JSON list of C-alpha atoms in Angstrom, two decimals:
[
{"chain": "D", "resi": 1, "resn": "MET", "atom": "CA", "xyz": [-0.32, -0.21, 0.07]},
{"chain": "D", "resi": 2, "resn": "THR", "atom": "CA", "xyz": [2.32, 2.77, 0.97]},
{"chain": "D", "resi": 3, "resn": "SER", "atom": "CA", "xyz": [5.20, 1.69, -2.67]},
{"chain": "D", "resi": 4, "resn": "GLU", "atom": "CA", "xyz": [1.87, 1.91, -4.53]},
{"chain": "D", "resi": 5, "resn": "LEU", "atom": "CA", "xyz": [1.32, 5.69, -3.12]},
{"chain": "D", "resi": 6, "resn": "PRO", "atom": "CA", "xyz": [4.21, 7.16, -1.79]},
{"chain": "D", "resi": 7, "resn": "GLU", "atom": "CA", "xyz": [3.11, 10.47, -2.02]},
{"chain": "D", "resi": 8, "resn": "MET", "atom": "CA", "xyz": [-0.58, 9.75, -0.39]},
{"chain": "D", "resi": 9, "resn": "ARG", "atom": "CA", "xyz": [-0.60, 12.04, 3.05]},
{"chain": "D", "resi": 10, "resn": "ALA", "atom": "CA", "xyz": [0.13, 9.94, 6.50]},
{"chain": "D", "resi": 11, "resn": "SER", "atom": "CA", "xyz": [-2.23, 9.85, 8.85]},
{"chain": "D", "resi": 12, "resn": "ASP", "atom": "CA", "xyz": [-1.84, 10.01, 13.08]},
{"chain": "D", "resi": 13, "resn": "ALA", "atom": "CA", "xyz": [-2.90, 6.66, 12.77]},
{"chain": "D", "resi": 14, "resn": "GLU", "atom": "CA", "xyz": [-0.09, 4.91, 10.36]},
{"chain": "D", "resi": 15, "resn": "ARG", "atom": "CA", "xyz": [2.30, 7.28, 11.96]},
{"chain": "D", "resi": 16, "resn": "GLU", "atom": "CA", "xyz": [1.58, 5.50, 15.23]},
{"chain": "D", "resi": 17, "resn": "ARG", "atom": "CA", "xyz": [1.40, 2.17, 13.39]},
{"chain": "D", "resi": 18, "resn": "CYS", "atom": "CA", "xyz": [5.48, 3.10, 12.93]},
{"chain": "D", "resi": 19, "resn": "ALA", "atom": "CA", "xyz": [6.02, 4.07, 16.59]},
{"chain": "D", "resi": 20, "resn": "GLU", "atom": "CA", "xyz": [5.40, 0.31, 18.02]},
{"chain": "D", "resi": 21, "resn": "VAL", "atom": "CA", "xyz": [6.76, -1.35, 15.66]},
{"chain": "D", "resi": 22, "resn": "LEU", "atom": "CA", "xyz": [9.96, 0.90, 16.24]},
{"chain": "D", "resi": 23, "resn": "ARG", "atom": "CA", "xyz": [9.09, -0.08, 20.26]},
{"chain": "D", "resi": 24, "resn": "GLU", "atom": "CA", "xyz": [8.48, -3.59, 19.96]},
{"chain": "D", "resi": 25, "resn": "ALA", "atom": "CA", "xyz": [11.65, -3.33, 17.93]},
{"chain": "D", "resi": 26, "resn": "VAL", "atom": "CA", "xyz": [13.94, -1.44, 20.22]},
{"chain": "D", "resi": 27, "resn": "SER", "atom": "CA", "xyz": [12.58, -3.82, 22.83]},
{"chain": "D", "resi": 28, "resn": "GLU", "atom": "CA", "xyz": [13.74, -7.30, 21.29]},
{"chain": "D", "resi": 29, "resn": "GLY", "atom": "CA", "xyz": [17.21, -5.87, 20.66]},
{"chain": "D", "resi": 30, "resn": "ARG", "atom": "CA", "xyz": [16.94, -5.30, 16.79]},
{"chain": "D", "resi": 31, "resn": "LEU", "atom": "CA", "xyz": [17.89, -1.39, 17.13]},
{"chain": "D", "resi": 32, "resn": "THR", "atom": "CA", "xyz": [19.88, 0.12, 19.78]},
{"chain": "D", "resi": 33, "resn": "MET", "atom": "CA", "xyz": [18.51, 3.18, 21.57]},
{"chain": "D", "resi": 34, "resn": "GLU", "atom": "CA", "xyz": [20.47, 5.86, 18.79]},
{"chain": "D", "resi": 35, "resn": "GLU", "atom": "CA", "xyz": [18.68, 3.61, 16.63]},
{"chain": "D", "resi": 36, "resn": "PHE", "atom": "CA", "xyz": [15.48, 3.94, 18.05]},
{"chain": "D", "resi": 37, "resn": "ASP", "atom": "CA", "xyz": [15.42, 7.98, 19.13]},
{"chain": "D", "resi": 38, "resn": "GLN", "atom": "CA", "xyz": [16.35, 8.80, 15.27]},
{"chain": "D", "resi": 39, "resn": "ARG", "atom": "CA", "xyz": [13.32, 6.47, 13.52]},
{"chain": "D", "resi": 40, "resn": "LEU", "atom": "CA", "xyz": [10.64, 7.86, 16.20]},
{"chain": "D", "resi": 41, "resn": "ASP", "atom": "CA", "xyz": [11.94, 11.40, 15.37]},
{"chain": "D", "resi": 42, "resn": "SER", "atom": "CA", "xyz": [11.64, 10.68, 11.80]},
{"chain": "D", "resi": 43, "resn": "VAL", "atom": "CA", "xyz": [7.99, 9.29, 12.14]},
{"chain": "D", "resi": 44, "resn": "TYR", "atom": "CA", "xyz": [6.50, 12.13, 13.66]},
{"chain": "D", "resi": 45, "resn": "ARG", "atom": "CA", "xyz": [7.83, 14.02, 11.42]},
{"chain": "D", "resi": 46, "resn": "ALA", "atom": "CA", "xyz": [6.91, 11.96, 7.98]},
{"chain": "D", "resi": 47, "resn": "ARG", "atom": "CA", "xyz": [4.77, 14.05, 6.05]},
{"chain": "D", "resi": 48, "resn": "THR", "atom": "CA", "xyz": [3.87, 11.07, 3.97]},
{"chain": "D", "resi": 49, "resn": "ARG", "atom": "CA", "xyz": [3.55, 7.10, 3.49]},
{"chain": "D", "resi": 50, "resn": "GLY", "atom": "CA", "xyz": [6.44, 7.36, 1.12]},
{"chain": "D", "resi": 51, "resn": "GLU", "atom": "CA", "xyz": [8.57, 8.88, 4.40]},
{"chain": "D", "resi": 52, "resn": "LEU", "atom": "CA", "xyz": [7.37, 6.02, 6.59]},
{"chain": "D", "resi": 53, "resn": "GLU", "atom": "CA", "xyz": [7.67, 3.14, 5.06]},
{"chain": "D", "resi": 54, "resn": "PRO", "atom": "CA", "xyz": [12.08, 3.46, 5.21]},
{"chain": "D", "resi": 55, "resn": "LEU", "atom": "CA", "xyz": [11.58, 3.61, 8.22]},
{"chain": "D", "resi": 56, "resn": "THR", "atom": "CA", "xyz": [10.22, 0.01, 9.26]},
{"chain": "D", "resi": 57, "resn": "ARG", "atom": "CA", "xyz": [11.06, -1.91, 5.68]},
{"chain": "D", "resi": 58, "resn": "ASP", "atom": "CA", "xyz": [13.44, -3.87, 7.55]},
{"chain": "D", "resi": 59, "resn": "LEU", "atom": "CA", "xyz": [11.32, -4.28, 11.30]},
{"chain": "D", "resi": 60, "resn": "PRO", "atom": "CA", "xyz": [8.39, -6.91, 11.86]},
{"chain": "D", "resi": 61, "resn": "GLU", "atom": "CA", "xyz": [5.43, -6.56, 13.34]},
{"chain": "D", "resi": 62, "resn": "ALA", "atom": "CA", "xyz": [4.54, -7.82, 16.23]},
{"chain": "D", "resi": 63, "resn": "SER", "atom": "CA", "xyz": [2.13, -10.84, 14.15]},
{"chain": "D", "resi": 64, "resn": "GLY", "atom": "CA", "xyz": [4.97, -10.96, 12.10]},
{"chain": "D", "resi": 65, "resn": "ARG", "atom": "CA", "xyz": [4.28, -8.72, 9.30]},
{"chain": "D", "resi": 66, "resn": "THR", "atom": "CA", "xyz": [6.03, -5.57, 8.46]},
{"chain": "D", "resi": 67, "resn": "ALA", "atom": "CA", "xyz": [4.11, -2.46, 9.74]},
{"chain": "D", "resi": 68, "resn": "THR", "atom": "CA", "xyz": [2.91, -1.78, 6.22]},
{"chain": "D", "resi": 69, "resn": "GLU", "atom": "CA", "xyz": [1.35, -4.50, 5.91]},
{"chain": "D", "resi": 70, "resn": "ALA", "atom": "CA", "xyz": [-0.75, -3.73, 9.25]},
{"chain": "D", "resi": 71, "resn": "VAL", "atom": "CA", "xyz": [-5.19, -4.08, 9.02]},
{"chain": "D", "resi": 72, "resn": "ALA", "atom": "CA", "xyz": [-7.45, -3.19, 11.15]},
{"chain": "D", "resi": 73, "resn": "PRO", "atom": "CA", "xyz": [-8.08, -5.33, 14.28]},
{"chain": "D", "resi": 74, "resn": "ALA", "atom": "CA", "xyz": [-10.10, -9.25, 13.68]},
{"chain": "D", "resi": 75, "resn": "ARG", "atom": "CA", "xyz": [-14.27, -8.22, 13.84]},
{"chain": "D", "resi": 76, "resn": "GLY", "atom": "CA", "xyz": [-14.29, -11.92, 14.95]},
{"chain": "D", "resi": 77, "resn": "GLY", "atom": "CA", "xyz": [-14.28, -11.43, 18.41]},
{"chain": "D", "resi": 78, "resn": "TRP", "atom": "CA", "xyz": [-13.83, -9.01, 21.47]},
{"chain": "D", "resi": 79, "resn": "ALA", "atom": "CA", "xyz": [-10.77, -11.40, 22.61]},
{"chain": "D", "resi": 80, "resn": "ALA", "atom": "CA", "xyz": [-8.42, -10.82, 18.71]},
{"chain": "D", "resi": 81, "resn": "ARG", "atom": "CA", "xyz": [-8.63, -7.02, 20.19]},
{"chain": "D", "resi": 82, "resn": "ILE", "atom": "CA", "xyz": [-7.77, -7.37, 23.52]},
{"chain": "D", "resi": 83, "resn": "GLY", "atom": "CA", "xyz": [-3.80, -7.46, 25.15]},
{"chain": "D", "resi": 84, "resn": "ARG", "atom": "CA", "xyz": [-1.22, -5.39, 22.31]},
{"chain": "D", "resi": 85, "resn": "ARG", "atom": "CA", "xyz": [1.68, -3.24, 23.12]},
{"chain": "D", "resi": 86, "resn": "ALA", "atom": "CA", "xyz": [0.05, 0.97, 23.32]},
{"chain": "D", "resi": 87, "resn": "SER", "atom": "CA", "xyz": [0.30, 2.63, 20.55]},
{"chain": "D", "resi": 88, "resn": "SER", "atom": "CA", "xyz": [0.09, 5.93, 21.85]},
{"chain": "D", "resi": 89, "resn": "ARG", "atom": "CA", "xyz": [-1.03, 7.10, 25.40]},
{"chain": "D", "resi": 90, "resn": "THR", "atom": "CA", "xyz": [-1.56, 10.39, 25.29]},
{"chain": "D", "resi": 91, "resn": "GLY", "atom": "CA", "xyz": [-3.02, 13.54, 23.18]},
{"chain": "D", "resi": 92, "resn": "ILE", "atom": "CA", "xyz": [-2.08, 17.31, 23.34]},
{"chain": "D", "resi": 93, "resn": "ALA", "atom": "CA", "xyz": [-4.80, 19.88, 21.85]},
{"chain": "D", "resi": 94, "resn": "ILE", "atom": "CA", "xyz": [-3.41, 23.90, 22.76]},
{"chain": "D", "resi": 95, "resn": "MET", "atom": "CA", "xyz": [-5.82, 25.63, 20.24]},
{"chain": "D", "resi": 96, "resn": "GLY", "atom": "CA", "xyz": [-5.28, 22.83, 17.38]},
{"chain": "D", "resi": 97, "resn": "GLY", "atom": "CA", "xyz": [-6.73, 19.70, 17.24]},
{"chain": "D", "resi": 98, "resn": "PHE", "atom": "CA", "xyz": [-5.31, 16.46, 17.94]},
{"chain": "D", "resi": 99, "resn": "SER", "atom": "CA", "xyz": [-6.99, 12.60, 16.53]},
{"chain": "D", "resi": 100, "resn": "ARG", "atom": "CA", "xyz": [-6.38, 8.85, 17.25]},
{"chain": "D", "resi": 101, "resn": "ARG", "atom": "CA", "xyz": [-8.63, 6.78, 15.10]},
{"chain": "D", "resi": 102, "resn": "GLY", "atom": "CA", "xyz": [-8.18, 4.37, 12.39]},
{"chain": "D", "resi": 103, "resn": "PRO", "atom": "CA", "xyz": [-6.26, 0.69, 13.88]},
{"chain": "D", "resi": 104, "resn": "TRP", "atom": "CA", "xyz": [-4.00, 1.99, 17.17]},
{"chain": "D", "resi": 105, "resn": "THR", "atom": "CA", "xyz": [-4.00, 0.17, 20.22]},
{"chain": "D", "resi": 106, "resn": "VAL", "atom": "CA", "xyz": [-5.68, 1.87, 22.86]},
{"chain": "D", "resi": 107, "resn": "PRO", "atom": "CA", "xyz": [-3.08, 1.54, 26.55]},
{"chain": "D", "resi": 108, "resn": "ARG", "atom": "CA", "xyz": [-4.81, 1.07, 30.22]},
{"chain": "D", "resi": 109, "resn": "ARG", "atom": "CA", "xyz": [-4.33, 5.08, 30.32]},
{"chain": "D", "resi": 110, "resn": "PHE", "atom": "CA", "xyz": [-4.60, 7.89, 28.00]},
{"chain": "D", "resi": 111, "resn": "ARG", "atom": "CA", "xyz": [-4.24, 11.14, 29.17]},
{"chain": "D", "resi": 112, "resn": "CYS", "atom": "CA", "xyz": [-5.70, 13.56, 27.16]},
{"chain": "D", "resi": 113, "resn": "LEU", "atom": "CA", "xyz": [-5.72, 17.94, 26.78]},
{"chain": "D", "resi": 114, "resn": "ALA", "atom": "CA", "xyz": [-7.90, 19.95, 24.77]},
{"chain": "D", "resi": 115, "resn": "LEU", "atom": "CA", "xyz": [-7.15, 23.83, 26.08]},
{"chain": "D", "resi": 116, "resn": "MET", "atom": "CA", "xyz": [-9.06, 26.27, 23.36]},
{"chain": "D", "resi": 117, "resn": "GLY", "atom": "CA", "xyz": [-8.42, 22.98, 20.69]},
{"chain": "D", "resi": 118, "resn": "GLY", "atom": "CA", "xyz": [-10.08, 19.65, 20.56]},
{"chain": "D", "resi": 119, "resn": "GLY", "atom": "CA", "xyz": [-9.66, 16.44, 20.53]},
{"chain": "D", "resi": 120, "resn": "ASP", "atom": "CA", "xyz": [-10.78, 13.52, 18.32]},
{"chain": "D", "resi": 121, "resn": "ILE", "atom": "CA", "xyz": [-10.26, 9.40, 20.00]},
{"chain": "D", "resi": 122, "resn": "ASP", "atom": "CA", "xyz": [-12.05, 7.12, 17.41]},
{"chain": "D", "resi": 123, "resn": "LEU", "atom": "CA", "xyz": [-12.07, 3.19, 19.55]},
{"chain": "D", "resi": 124, "resn": "ARG", "atom": "CA", "xyz": [-14.35, 1.59, 16.32]},
{"chain": "D", "resi": 125, "resn": "GLU", "atom": "CA", "xyz": [-10.87, 0.29, 15.12]},
{"chain": "D", "resi": 126, "resn": "ALA", "atom": "CA", "xyz": [-8.51, -0.05, 18.00]},
{"chain": "D", "resi": 127, "resn": "TRP", "atom": "CA", "xyz": [-7.07, -2.57, 19.59]},
{"chain": "D", "resi": 128, "resn": "PHE", "atom": "CA", "xyz": [-6.68, -2.30, 23.61]},
{"chain": "D", "resi": 129, "resn": "GLU", "atom": "CA", "xyz": [-3.92, -3.20, 25.65]},
{"chain": "D", "resi": 130, "resn": "GLU", "atom": "CA", "xyz": [-6.19, -4.57, 28.91]},
{"chain": "D", "resi": 131, "resn": "ARG", "atom": "CA", "xyz": [-9.83, -5.10, 28.63]},
{"chain": "D", "resi": 132, "resn": "GLU", "atom": "CA", "xyz": [-10.09, -1.84, 31.16]},
{"chain": "D", "resi": 133, "resn": "VAL", "atom": "CA", "xyz": [-9.01, 0.99, 29.66]},
{"chain": "D", "resi": 134, "resn": "VAL", "atom": "CA", "xyz": [-9.47, 4.96, 30.71]},
{"chain": "D", "resi": 135, "resn": "ILE", "atom": "CA", "xyz": [-9.86, 7.92, 29.80]},
{"chain": "D", "resi": 136, "resn": "SER", "atom": "CA", "xyz": [-8.68, 10.77, 31.26]},
{"chain": "D", "resi": 137, "resn": "ALA", "atom": "CA", "xyz": [-9.98, 13.59, 29.28]},
{"chain": "D", "resi": 138, "resn": "TYR", "atom": "CA", "xyz": [-9.76, 17.64, 30.37]},
{"chain": "D", "resi": 139, "resn": "ALA", "atom": "CA", "xyz": [-11.35, 19.73, 28.23]},
{"chain": "D", "resi": 140, "resn": "ILE", "atom": "CA", "xyz": [-10.57, 23.46, 28.80]},
{"chain": "D", "resi": 141, "resn": "MET", "atom": "CA", "xyz": [-12.36, 25.87, 26.44]},
{"chain": "D", "resi": 142, "resn": "GLY", "atom": "CA", "xyz": [-12.41, 23.37, 24.54]},
{"chain": "D", "resi": 143, "resn": "GLY", "atom": "CA", "xyz": [-14.00, 19.48, 23.39]},
{"chain": "D", "resi": 144, "resn": "VAL", "atom": "CA", "xyz": [-13.14, 15.71, 23.37]},
{"chain": "D", "resi": 145, "resn": "SER", "atom": "CA", "xyz": [-14.85, 13.31, 21.76]},
{"chain": "D", "resi": 146, "resn": "VAL", "atom": "CA", "xyz": [-14.35, 9.81, 21.76]},
{"chain": "D", "resi": 147, "resn": "THR", "atom": "CA", "xyz": [-16.50, 7.11, 20.02]},
{"chain": "D", "resi": 148, "resn": "VAL", "atom": "CA", "xyz": [-17.19, 3.50, 21.01]},
{"chain": "D", "resi": 149, "resn": "PRO", "atom": "CA", "xyz": [-17.94, 0.88, 19.40]},
{"chain": "D", "resi": 150, "resn": "PRO", "atom": "CA", "xyz": [-21.51, -0.66, 19.97]},
{"chain": "D", "resi": 151, "resn": "GLY", "atom": "CA", "xyz": [-21.53, -3.49, 22.66]},
{"chain": "D", "resi": 152, "resn": "VAL", "atom": "CA", "xyz": [-18.06, -1.95, 24.61]},
{"chain": "D", "resi": 153, "resn": "GLU", "atom": "CA", "xyz": [-18.94, -1.51, 28.33]},
{"chain": "D", "resi": 154, "resn": "VAL", "atom": "CA", "xyz": [-19.33, 2.66, 29.06]},
{"chain": "D", "resi": 155, "resn": "GLU", "atom": "CA", "xyz": [-18.39, 3.76, 32.81]},
{"chain": "D", "resi": 156, "resn": "VAL", "atom": "CA", "xyz": [-18.47, 7.81, 32.77]},
{"chain": "D", "resi": 157, "resn": "ARG", "atom": "CA", "xyz": [-16.90, 9.86, 36.23]},
{"chain": "D", "resi": 158, "resn": "GLY", "atom": "CA", "xyz": [-15.78, 13.08, 35.22]},
{"chain": "D", "resi": 159, "resn": "VAL", "atom": "CA", "xyz": [-16.89, 16.58, 35.63]},
{"chain": "D", "resi": 160, "resn": "GLY", "atom": "CA", "xyz": [-17.96, 19.07, 33.77]},
{"chain": "D", "resi": 161, "resn": "ILE", "atom": "CA", "xyz": [-17.86, 23.30, 35.64]},
{"chain": "D", "resi": 162, "resn": "MET", "atom": "CA", "xyz": [-19.39, 25.73, 33.16]},
{"chain": "D", "resi": 163, "resn": "GLY", "atom": "CA", "xyz": [-19.16, 22.67, 30.10]},
{"chain": "D", "resi": 164, "resn": "GLY", "atom": "CA", "xyz": [-20.74, 19.38, 29.73]},
{"chain": "D", "resi": 165, "resn": "PHE", "atom": "CA", "xyz": [-19.19, 15.84, 30.18]},
{"chain": "D", "resi": 166, "resn": "ASP", "atom": "CA", "xyz": [-21.82, 14.02, 29.35]},
{"chain": "D", "resi": 167, "resn": "GLN", "atom": "CA", "xyz": [-22.76, 10.48, 30.79]},
{"chain": "D", "resi": 168, "resn": "SER", "atom": "CA", "xyz": [-25.95, 9.23, 28.09]},
{"chain": "D", "resi": 169, "resn": "ASN", "atom": "CA", "xyz": [-24.19, 6.26, 26.70]},
{"chain": "D", "resi": 170, "resn": "SER", "atom": "CA", "xyz": [-22.49, 4.51, 29.97]},
{"chain": "D", "resi": 171, "resn": "GLY", "atom": "CA", "xyz": [-24.30, 1.38, 30.27]},
{"chain": "D", "resi": 172, "resn": "PRO", "atom": "CA", "xyz": [-23.25, -2.20, 30.20]},
{"chain": "D", "resi": 173, "resn": "GLY", "atom": "CA", "xyz": [-21.36, -4.14, 27.32]},
{"chain": "D", "resi": 174, "resn": "ASP", "atom": "CA", "xyz": [-21.22, -7.44, 25.73]},
{"chain": "D", "resi": 175, "resn": "PRO", "atom": "CA", "xyz": [-19.16, -10.22, 27.23]},
{"chain": "D", "resi": 176, "resn": "GLY", "atom": "CA", "xyz": [-15.81, -10.72, 27.09]},
{"chain": "D", "resi": 177, "resn": "ALA", "atom": "CA", "xyz": [-15.82, -6.63, 25.75]},
{"chain": "D", "resi": 178, "resn": "PRO", "atom": "CA", "xyz": [-13.42, -4.22, 26.82]},
{"chain": "D", "resi": 179, "resn": "ARG", "atom": "CA", "xyz": [-14.46, -1.69, 29.30]},
{"chain": "D", "resi": 180, "resn": "VAL", "atom": "CA", "xyz": [-13.79, 2.00, 28.82]},
{"chain": "D", "resi": 181, "resn": "VAL", "atom": "CA", "xyz": [-14.00, 3.88, 31.83]},
{"chain": "D", "resi": 182, "resn": "VAL", "atom": "CA", "xyz": [-13.81, 7.71, 30.86]},
{"chain": "D", "resi": 183, "resn": "THR", "atom": "CA", "xyz": [-12.87, 10.71, 33.71]},
{"chain": "D", "resi": 184, "resn": "GLY", "atom": "CA", "xyz": [-11.96, 13.60, 33.72]},
{"chain": "D", "resi": 185, "resn": "LEU", "atom": "CA", "xyz": [-12.90, 17.76, 33.89]},
{"chain": "D", "resi": 186, "resn": "ALA", "atom": "CA", "xyz": [-14.66, 20.08, 31.28]},
{"chain": "D", "resi": 187, "resn": "PHE", "atom": "CA", "xyz": [-13.69, 23.93, 32.60]},
{"chain": "D", "resi": 188, "resn": "TRP", "atom": "CA", "xyz": [-15.85, 25.83, 30.07]},
{"chain": "D", "resi": 189, "resn": "GLY", "atom": "CA", "xyz": [-15.60, 22.94, 27.25]},
{"chain": "D", "resi": 190, "resn": "GLY", "atom": "CA", "xyz": [-17.23, 19.71, 26.60]},
{"chain": "D", "resi": 191, "resn": "VAL", "atom": "CA", "xyz": [-16.43, 15.79, 26.86]},
{"chain": "D", "resi": 192, "resn": "ASP", "atom": "CA", "xyz": [-18.37, 14.05, 24.79]},
{"chain": "D", "resi": 193, "resn": "VAL", "atom": "CA", "xyz": [-19.15, 10.43, 24.68]},
{"chain": "D", "resi": 194, "resn": "ARG", "atom": "CA", "xyz": [-20.61, 8.52, 22.04]},
{"chain": "D", "resi": 195, "resn": "SER", "atom": "CA", "xyz": [-21.60, 4.75, 20.71]},
{"chain": "D", "resi": 196, "resn": "LYS", "atom": "CA", "xyz": [-21.34, 4.26, 16.82]},
{"chain": "D", "resi": 197, "resn": "PRO", "atom": "CA", "xyz": [-20.97, 1.57, 14.72]},
{"chain": "D", "resi": 198, "resn": "LEU", "atom": "CA", "xyz": [-18.43, 2.28, 11.43]},
{"chain": "D", "resi": 199, "resn": "PRO", "atom": "CA", "xyz": [-20.02, 3.00, 8.31]},
{"chain": "D", "resi": 200, "resn": "ASP", "atom": "CA", "xyz": [-20.81, -0.46, 6.22]},
{"chain": "D", "resi": 201, "resn": "LYS", "atom": "CA", "xyz": [-18.44, 0.55, 3.47]},
{"chain": "D", "resi": 202, "resn": "ASP", "atom": "CA", "xyz": [-20.27, -1.87, 1.10]},
{"chain": "D", "resi": 203, "resn": "LYS", "atom": "CA", "xyz": [-23.52, 0.15, 1.40]},
{"chain": "D", "resi": 204, "resn": "ASP", "atom": "CA", "xyz": [-21.85, 3.29, 1.22]},
{"chain": "D", "resi": 205, "resn": "LYS", "atom": "CA", "xyz": [-20.50, 1.97, -2.66]},
{"chain": "D", "resi": 206, "resn": "ASP", "atom": "CA", "xyz": [-24.34, 0.44, -3.28]},
{"chain": "D", "resi": 207, "resn": "LYS", "atom": "CA", "xyz": [-25.65, 3.96, -3.11]},
{"chain": "D", "resi": 208, "resn": "LYS", "atom": "CA", "xyz": [-22.87, 5.63, -4.93]},
{"chain": "D", "resi": 209, "resn": "THR", "atom": "CA", "xyz": [-23.67, 2.58, -8.12]},
{"chain": "D", "resi": 210, "resn": "SER", "atom": "CA", "xyz": [-27.02, 3.23, -7.92]}
]
């Protein structure tokens, strides 16, 4: 995919997948710390897929595939989506924005700040480091949106002060599904938690062709 479209813009999720491969490689002794630091810096500076591909070309992914062959998590069961190494642990938006979406791995605790900015956390295609994960969201004159797939157990514990912390989607999930706890503070801002399925791509194609 990367070699076919070298000039296509890289997404945040693709950068995080490459960073995860580098962290795995240094922990296994495949990279020195100096090599790891240099490559990780290049990952976060990369603008296109073509710039990312050489950084992990000589490294296996956790499953034995190269990073550029990584695909979305298996949808056949929740167990297949729990127990991977976390790929991103923080998100910061200061008069700007951050996004975590697509195939990424949610850590046991993810911390984020939106200060006069916005954050988008989408777990619908994500893996989970552990069955229970905690998202600590702080929205100060800004907003954070958390989207979970149907069937995930959600508990919202956050506090809103002259702001909103949406608790309408708290509730039990499917047996064996991940548990997502959303906590933190919304001050003159808002944290929105919603359950939403992924679009049906086949149906979307049918609509376009009809």
